[in-house]
Structures are given as structure tokens and as C-alpha cells.
Coordinates of C-alpha atoms in Angstrom, one line a residue:
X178 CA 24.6 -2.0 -39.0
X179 CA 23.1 -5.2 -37.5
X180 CA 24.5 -8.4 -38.9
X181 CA 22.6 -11.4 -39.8
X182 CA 20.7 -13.6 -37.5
X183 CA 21.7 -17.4 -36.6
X184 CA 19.1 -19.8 -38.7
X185 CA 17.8 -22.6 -37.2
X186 CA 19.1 -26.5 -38.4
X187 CA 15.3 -26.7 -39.4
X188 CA 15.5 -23.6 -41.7
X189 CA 18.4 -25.0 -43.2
X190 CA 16.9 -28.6 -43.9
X191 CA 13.4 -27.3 -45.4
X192 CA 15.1 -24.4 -47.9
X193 CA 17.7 -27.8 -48.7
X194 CA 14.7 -29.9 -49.4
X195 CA 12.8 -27.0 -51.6
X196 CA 15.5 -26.3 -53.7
X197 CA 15.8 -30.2 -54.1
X198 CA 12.0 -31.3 -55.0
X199 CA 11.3 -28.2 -56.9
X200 CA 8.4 -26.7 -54.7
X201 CA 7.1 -25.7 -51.5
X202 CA 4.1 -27.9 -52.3
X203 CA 6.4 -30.8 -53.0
X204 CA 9.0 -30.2 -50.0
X205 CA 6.0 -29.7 -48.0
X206 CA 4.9 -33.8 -49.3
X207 CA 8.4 -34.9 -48.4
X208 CA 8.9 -33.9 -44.7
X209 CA 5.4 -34.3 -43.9
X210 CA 4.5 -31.0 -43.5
X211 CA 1.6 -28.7 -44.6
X212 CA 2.8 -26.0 -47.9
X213 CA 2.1 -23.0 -45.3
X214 CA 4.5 -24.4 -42.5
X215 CA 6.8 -24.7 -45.6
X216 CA 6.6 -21.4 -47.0
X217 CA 7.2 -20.2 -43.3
X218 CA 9.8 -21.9 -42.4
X219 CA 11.6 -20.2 -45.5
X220 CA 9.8 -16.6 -44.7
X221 CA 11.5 -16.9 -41.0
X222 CA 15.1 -17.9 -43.0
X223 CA 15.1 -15.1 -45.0
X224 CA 14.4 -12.8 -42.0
X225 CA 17.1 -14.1 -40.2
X226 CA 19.5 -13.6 -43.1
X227 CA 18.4 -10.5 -44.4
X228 CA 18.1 -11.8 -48.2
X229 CA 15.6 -13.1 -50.2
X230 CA 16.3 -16.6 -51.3
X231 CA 13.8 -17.5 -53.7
X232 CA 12.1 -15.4 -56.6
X233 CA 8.4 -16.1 -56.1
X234 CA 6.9 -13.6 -58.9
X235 CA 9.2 -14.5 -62.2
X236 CA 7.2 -18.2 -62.2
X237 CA 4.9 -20.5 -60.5
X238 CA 8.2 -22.6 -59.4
X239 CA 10.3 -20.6 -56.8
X240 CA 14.0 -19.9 -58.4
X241 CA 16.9 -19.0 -56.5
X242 CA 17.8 -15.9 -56.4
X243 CA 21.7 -14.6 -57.0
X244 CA 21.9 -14.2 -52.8
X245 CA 20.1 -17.9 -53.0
X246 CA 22.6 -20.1 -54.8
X247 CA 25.4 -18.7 -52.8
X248 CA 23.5 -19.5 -49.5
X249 CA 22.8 -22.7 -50.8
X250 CA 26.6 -24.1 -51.4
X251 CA 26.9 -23.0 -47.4
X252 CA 23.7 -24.8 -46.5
X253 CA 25.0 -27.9 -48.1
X254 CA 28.5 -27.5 -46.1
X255 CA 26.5 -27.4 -43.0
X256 CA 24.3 -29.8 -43.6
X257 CA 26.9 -32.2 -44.3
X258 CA 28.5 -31.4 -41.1
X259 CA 25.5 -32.3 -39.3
X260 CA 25.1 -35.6 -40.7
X261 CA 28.7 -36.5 -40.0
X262 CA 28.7 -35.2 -36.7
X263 CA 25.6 -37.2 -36.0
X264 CA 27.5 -40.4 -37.9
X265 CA 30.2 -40.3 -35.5
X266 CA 28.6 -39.8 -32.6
X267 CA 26.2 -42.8 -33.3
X268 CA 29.2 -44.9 -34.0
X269 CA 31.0 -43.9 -30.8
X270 CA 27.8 -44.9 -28.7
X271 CA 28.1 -48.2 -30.3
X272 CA 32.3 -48.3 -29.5
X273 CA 33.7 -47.4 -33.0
X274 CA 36.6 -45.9 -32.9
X275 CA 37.0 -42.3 -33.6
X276 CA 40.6 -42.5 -34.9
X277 CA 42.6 -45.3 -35.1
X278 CA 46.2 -45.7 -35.4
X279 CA 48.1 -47.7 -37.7
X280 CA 51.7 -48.3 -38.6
X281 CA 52.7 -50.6 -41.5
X282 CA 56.2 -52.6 -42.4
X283 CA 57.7 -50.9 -45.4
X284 CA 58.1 -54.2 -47.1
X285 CA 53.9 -54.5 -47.1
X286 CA 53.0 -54.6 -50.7
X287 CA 51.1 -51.1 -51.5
X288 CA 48.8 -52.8 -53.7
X289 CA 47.3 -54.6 -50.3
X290 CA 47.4 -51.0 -48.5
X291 CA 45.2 -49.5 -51.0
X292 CA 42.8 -52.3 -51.2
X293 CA 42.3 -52.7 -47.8
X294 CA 42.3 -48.3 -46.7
X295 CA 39.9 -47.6 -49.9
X296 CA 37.6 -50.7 -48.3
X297 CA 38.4 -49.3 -45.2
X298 CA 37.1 -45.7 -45.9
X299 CA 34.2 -46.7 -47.8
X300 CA 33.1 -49.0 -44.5
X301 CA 34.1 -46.5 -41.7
X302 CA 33.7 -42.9 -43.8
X303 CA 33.6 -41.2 -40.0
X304 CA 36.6 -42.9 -38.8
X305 CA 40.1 -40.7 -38.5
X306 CA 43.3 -42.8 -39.8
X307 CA 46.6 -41.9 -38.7
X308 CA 49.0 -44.0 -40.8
X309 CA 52.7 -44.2 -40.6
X310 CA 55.0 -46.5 -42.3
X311 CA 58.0 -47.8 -40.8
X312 CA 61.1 -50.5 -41.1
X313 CA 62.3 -53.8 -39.0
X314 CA 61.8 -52.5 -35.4
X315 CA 59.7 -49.3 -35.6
X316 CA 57.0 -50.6 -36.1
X317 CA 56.0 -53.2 -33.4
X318 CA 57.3 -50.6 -31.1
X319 CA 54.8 -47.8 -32.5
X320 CA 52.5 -50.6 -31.2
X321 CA 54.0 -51.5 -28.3
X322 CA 54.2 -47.7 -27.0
X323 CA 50.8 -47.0 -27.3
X324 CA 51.7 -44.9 -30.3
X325 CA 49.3 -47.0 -32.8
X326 CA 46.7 -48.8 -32.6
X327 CA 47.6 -52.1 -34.4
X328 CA 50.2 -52.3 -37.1
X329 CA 51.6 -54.9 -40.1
X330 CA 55.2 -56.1 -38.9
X331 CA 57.7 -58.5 -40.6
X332 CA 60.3 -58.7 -37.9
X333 CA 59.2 -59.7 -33.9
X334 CA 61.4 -59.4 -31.0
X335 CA 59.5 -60.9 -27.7
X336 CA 59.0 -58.3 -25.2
X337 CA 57.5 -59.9 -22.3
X338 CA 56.7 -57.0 -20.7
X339 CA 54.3 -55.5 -23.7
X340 CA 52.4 -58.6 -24.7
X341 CA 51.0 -58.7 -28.5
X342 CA 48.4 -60.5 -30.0
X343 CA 49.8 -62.0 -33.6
X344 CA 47.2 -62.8 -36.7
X345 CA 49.2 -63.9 -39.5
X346 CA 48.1 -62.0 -42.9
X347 CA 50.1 -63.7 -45.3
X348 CA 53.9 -63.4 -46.7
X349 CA 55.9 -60.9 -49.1
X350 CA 58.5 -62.5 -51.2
X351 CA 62.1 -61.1 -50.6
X352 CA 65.0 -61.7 -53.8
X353 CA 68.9 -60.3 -53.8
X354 CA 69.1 -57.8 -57.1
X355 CA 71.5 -55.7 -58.4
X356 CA 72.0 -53.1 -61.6
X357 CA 73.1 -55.3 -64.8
X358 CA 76.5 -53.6 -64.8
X359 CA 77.3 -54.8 -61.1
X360 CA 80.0 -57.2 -61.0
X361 CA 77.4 -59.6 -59.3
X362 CA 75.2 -59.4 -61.9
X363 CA 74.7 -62.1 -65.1
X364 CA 77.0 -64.6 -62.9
X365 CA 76.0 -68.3 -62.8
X366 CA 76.8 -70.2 -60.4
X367 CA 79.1 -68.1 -58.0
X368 CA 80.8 -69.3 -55.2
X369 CA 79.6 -69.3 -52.0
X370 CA 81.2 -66.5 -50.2
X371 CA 81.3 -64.1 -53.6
X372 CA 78.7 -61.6 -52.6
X373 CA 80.9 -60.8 -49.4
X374 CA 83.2 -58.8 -51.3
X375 CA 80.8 -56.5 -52.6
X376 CA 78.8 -53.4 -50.7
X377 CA 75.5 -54.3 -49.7
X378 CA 72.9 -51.9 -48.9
X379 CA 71.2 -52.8 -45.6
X380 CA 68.1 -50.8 -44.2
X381 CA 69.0 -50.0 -40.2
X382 CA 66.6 -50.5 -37.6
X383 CA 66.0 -46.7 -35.7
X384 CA 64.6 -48.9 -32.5
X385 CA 66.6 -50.7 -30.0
X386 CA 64.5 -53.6 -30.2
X387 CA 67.2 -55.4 -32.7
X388 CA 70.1 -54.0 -31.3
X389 CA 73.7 -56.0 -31.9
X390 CA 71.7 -58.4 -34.4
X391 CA 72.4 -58.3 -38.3
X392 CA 69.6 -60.3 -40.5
X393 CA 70.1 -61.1 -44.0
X394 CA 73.1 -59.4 -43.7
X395 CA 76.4 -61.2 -45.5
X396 CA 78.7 -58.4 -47.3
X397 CA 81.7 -57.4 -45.2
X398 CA 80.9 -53.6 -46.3
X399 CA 77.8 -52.7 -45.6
X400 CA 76.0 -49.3 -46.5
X401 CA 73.4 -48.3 -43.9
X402 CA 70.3 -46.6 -45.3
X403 CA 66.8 -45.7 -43.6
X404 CA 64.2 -46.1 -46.2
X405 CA 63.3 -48.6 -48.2
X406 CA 62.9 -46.3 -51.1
X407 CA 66.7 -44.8 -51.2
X408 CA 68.0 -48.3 -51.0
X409 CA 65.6 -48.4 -54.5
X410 CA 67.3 -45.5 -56.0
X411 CA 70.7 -46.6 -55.1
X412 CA 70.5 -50.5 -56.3
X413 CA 69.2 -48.9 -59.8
X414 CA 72.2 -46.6 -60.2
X415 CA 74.4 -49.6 -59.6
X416 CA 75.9 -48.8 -56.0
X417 CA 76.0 -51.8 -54.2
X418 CA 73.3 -55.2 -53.8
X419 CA 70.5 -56.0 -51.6
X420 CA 67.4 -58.1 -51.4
X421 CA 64.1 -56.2 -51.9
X422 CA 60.6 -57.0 -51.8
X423 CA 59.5 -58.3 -55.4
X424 CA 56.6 -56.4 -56.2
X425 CA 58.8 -53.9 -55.9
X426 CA 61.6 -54.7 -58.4
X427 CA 59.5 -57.0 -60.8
X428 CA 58.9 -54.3 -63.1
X429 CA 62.5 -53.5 -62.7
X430 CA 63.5 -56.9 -63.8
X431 CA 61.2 -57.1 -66.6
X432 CA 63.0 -53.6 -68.1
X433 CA 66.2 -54.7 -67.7
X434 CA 67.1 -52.2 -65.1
X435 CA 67.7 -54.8 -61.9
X436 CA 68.5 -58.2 -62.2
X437 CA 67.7 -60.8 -59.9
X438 CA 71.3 -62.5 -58.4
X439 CA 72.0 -66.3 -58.0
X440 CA 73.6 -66.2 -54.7
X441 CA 74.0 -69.3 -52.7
X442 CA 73.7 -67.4 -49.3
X443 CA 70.9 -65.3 -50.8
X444 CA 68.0 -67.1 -52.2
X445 CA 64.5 -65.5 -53.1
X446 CA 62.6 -66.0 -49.5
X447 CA 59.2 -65.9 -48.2
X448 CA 58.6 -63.3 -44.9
X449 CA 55.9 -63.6 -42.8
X450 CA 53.6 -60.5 -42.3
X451 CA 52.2 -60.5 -39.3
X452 CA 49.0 -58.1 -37.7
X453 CA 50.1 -57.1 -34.4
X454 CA 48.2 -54.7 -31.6
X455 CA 48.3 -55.1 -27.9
X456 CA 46.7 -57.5 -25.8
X457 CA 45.7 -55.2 -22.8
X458 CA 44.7 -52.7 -25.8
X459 CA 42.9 -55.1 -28.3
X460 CA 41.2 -52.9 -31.4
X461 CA 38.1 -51.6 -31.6
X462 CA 34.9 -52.3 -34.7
X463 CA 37.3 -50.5 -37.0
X464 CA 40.3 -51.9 -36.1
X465 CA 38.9 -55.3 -36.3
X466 CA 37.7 -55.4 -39.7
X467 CA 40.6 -53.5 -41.4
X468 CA 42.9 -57.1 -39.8
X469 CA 39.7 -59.6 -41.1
X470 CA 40.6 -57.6 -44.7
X471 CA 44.2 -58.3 -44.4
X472 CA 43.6 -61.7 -43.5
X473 CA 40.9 -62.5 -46.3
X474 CA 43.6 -60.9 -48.7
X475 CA 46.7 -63.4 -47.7
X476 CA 43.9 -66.1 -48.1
X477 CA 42.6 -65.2 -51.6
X478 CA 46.3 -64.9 -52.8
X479 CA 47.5 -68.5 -50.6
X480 CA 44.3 -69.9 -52.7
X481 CA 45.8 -68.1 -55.9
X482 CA 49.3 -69.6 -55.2
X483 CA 48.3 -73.1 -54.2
X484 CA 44.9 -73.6 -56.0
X485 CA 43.4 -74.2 -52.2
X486 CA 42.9 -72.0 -49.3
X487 CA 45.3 -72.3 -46.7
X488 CA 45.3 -72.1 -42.9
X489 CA 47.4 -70.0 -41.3
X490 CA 48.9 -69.7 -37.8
X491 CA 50.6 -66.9 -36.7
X492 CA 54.4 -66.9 -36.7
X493 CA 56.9 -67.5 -33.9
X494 CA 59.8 -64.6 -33.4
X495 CA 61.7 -63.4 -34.3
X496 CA 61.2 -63.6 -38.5
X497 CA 63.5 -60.9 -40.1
X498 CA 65.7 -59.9 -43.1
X499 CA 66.9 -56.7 -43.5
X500 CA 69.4 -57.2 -45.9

């Protein structure tokens, strides 16, 4: 038994635009066409597939047929393809990206990450995005092997050999908290050196790029974690301190299930974020915009802060607390 035939793109586009005006006669009006080249462009589809797509006798207005609703889901799927494929390849003749890669700091508020990627996919639908999110280290070196394309860092080491361009995109706010039964907790006024005696929970760079330097690190006993989000679960059940980003705890704070400390060596702080990508590999269209929306954000909340807008100049390294 012979299968069906291969319809044309054509085909596919006049029975899309048929079932979508209502007529031939109206299809026809729409792509400029007369009714018969219409009606035969749908005659030479139904040939190739070996069904009838519309019932022409039950009324004047040709209705689908059982065989013609299920082509049509298919038609659609293809005809979407097209469109994309033809999307892309119009943006890579004008040098948009066709994926880009980009690594963010842990400590980037996700709030900022969804505004900017939801922008960011409404204004570049045909663009790919690989995203990873990494701490201290990992990710200016995702950046700085080739491995993304730009990336959001809080802590810089200067490597000489891999130049990076730096575009400042505004701060995250970092405050020492602990469960309300830790021993820290509820103390005015402690004396400087208190916090030492306690465990605090650190997150560890993966990279070599910080290796034999400690930031924002005080405790004699320290407990090395990897993810910003286990050093979350452990501060809540009450093992150990550490500083965390506060749109991260403020909810926290407000149930009573962290408390902020009042350390002398451990004050609420303000970290630079910092847009990074590689001089000798600067970003594409893409790529570009998605650092103008991280800039315009760390302006609208500078403005918010201050009541002005601020200027901004990108930070020297290296800027870093991991503690």
C-alpha cells in the first residue's frame, strides 16, 4: 500500500488560511488569489494525502471533516516551524545570537532574573538560553573559559590573561542571621570577637580562582557548604550562623524563623553586582540588551533608594563575602 504524498508549504498555508477566513472565496481575497486557484490548491492537498479535508455538500461553507481537524493541529505545528525557522534565520543574517550563554551569582535576587529572562523572551522569542547559576568563583570563570557568554558576578579576581569588560548593575544587600534559639541570637551588644566561638556556615568556592583566601569569614569552626540554598535550610534549623542575601531571609525575619544578628565584625553590607563577558568575545544584540535590562533595573531601584538616579561605575576587584 502506497503511503501518502509530501504536500507542498503552499498547500499547507492556503488550507491554514481557509479554515481561518471561513471560505475559499474569502481565503482566496486574503492571499490575493483567484477562488479556483484556491479550491485547487486544496484539490492537489487532498491528493497528496489521500483524505478529504473539507465537506463541500453538507453546506455552502466548507467544514472539516473528522480526517480534517486532525490534519489541521499538524498543519499548524508545521506552520509554526516555518515561521520560527524563518525568524531565526533572519536574526542570524542581522548577527543575533542563536544561543547565548549565561551564568548568574547565586546571591542575584531572583525577582531581577525573572524580570529581566521574561523581558528577555518576549524580545528575542528565537533565541536559545542556556543558564546556569553558580557561587564566588564559578562564575567569572564560566565566563572566562568560554563556557558562557556573559554572566552576573559578585566576587572578581584579576586575571590578566582573560581580560573582562565590567558594567556595574547594581548591589544585593548581605546581613549575619541566625535561628532565634541560637545562642547568638536576641543578644545586644556582644562583644567583639563573640561570633568566633560559634559554627558558621560558609559557601566554598569550586574554582581556584580564590584559592587560600577566606571572605567574610570570622568563626574559628567553619562548616563548608556548596549551595546557597542548603546553607538556607541549615541556618533555619538552627545549625550554625551566616550572612545571606536579604531578599532571601526578609520573609524569614518577618515570621520569626531567622533573626538578624548585631555583630560588631558582621554588619549588614552592600555587594557590588557586576555584568561581566569577555573583551576579545564581547556579546552579541541579545546579549546586549539582556545587560542594558540589568542596568536600567539597578538604576530604577538606586532612584527608589535615594529619590534620584544614580551613576554608576563599575567596581574594582576583588569585592567578595562568602561568609
Amino acid at each position: 500500500m502506497q503511503g501518502p504524498g509530501t504536500p507542498t508549504l503552499d498547500q499547507l498555508r492556503v488550507f491554514l488560511t481557509v479554515v481561518e477566513s471561513g471560505s475559499f472565496a474569502a481565503a482566496g481575497r486574503r492571499l490575493n488569489r483567484a477562488t479556483s486557484v484556491i479550491s485547487y490548491a486544496i484539490a492537489n492537498l487532498e491528493l497528496q494525502l489521500g483524505l478529504p479535508l473539507f465537506d463541500r455538500e453538507a453546506t455552502r461553507r466548507p467544514q472539516l471533516t473528522q480526517a480534517g481537524r486532525a490534519v489541521l493541529a499538524e498543519a499548524r505545528t508545521v506552520a509554526h516551524s516555518i515561521d520560527t525557522l524563518r525568524a531565526k534565520v533572519s536574526g542570524l543574517l542581522g548577527g543575533l545570537e542563536a544561543e547565548l550563554g549565561f551564568v548568574s551569582s547565586v546571591l542575584m535576587p531572583g525577582a531581577r532574573l525573572v524580570d529581566a529572562l521574561t523581558a528577555f523572551q518576549a524580545e528575542f522569542p528565537t533565541v536559545s538560553l542556556r543558564l546556569n547559576v553558580e557561587a564566588l568563583g564559578a562564575a567569572q570563570l564560566s565566563v572566562a573559559e568560554g563556557r558562557a557568554d556573559l554572566g552576573i558576578s559578585v566576587e572578581l579576581w584579576t586575571q590578566d590573561s582573560e581580560p573582562l569588560e565590567l558594567i556595574a548593575v547594581g548591589e544585593v544587600e548581605m546581613l549575619p542571621v541566625a535561628a532565634p534559639n541560637h545562642p547568638l541570637a536576641g543578644a545586644d551588644g556582644l562583644v567583639p570577637g563573640a561570633a568566633r566561638a560559634h559554627v558558621q556556615l560558609v559557601i566554598t568556592d569550586r574554582t581556584p580562582l580564590s584559592q587560600g583566601q577566606e571572605f567574610g569569614v570570622i568563626a574559628d569552626r567553619t562548616w563548608r557548604l556548596s549551595d546557597l540554598s542548603t546553607k538556607h535550610t541549615l541556618l533555619l534549623a538552627g545549625i550554625g550562623w551566616g550572612s545571606m542575601p536579604a531578599h532571601m531571609v526578609e520573609a524569614d525575619i518577618a515570621a520569626g524563623r531567622l533573626v538578624e544578628l548585631n555583630l560588631p565584625e558582621a554588619r549588614r553590607r552592600r555587594l557590588p553586582l557586576t555584568a561581566i563577558y569577555r573583551t576579545d568575545h564581547p556579546p552579541g544584540p541579545a546579549g546586549r540588551w539582556l545587560i542594558r535590562r540589568f542596568v536600567e533595573q539597578a538604576e530604577r531601584e538606586a532612584a527608589a533608594r535615594e529619590g534620584a538616579p544614580v551613576q554608576g561605575a563599575p567596581p574594582t576587584m576583588p569585592s567578595a563575602a562568602a561568609g
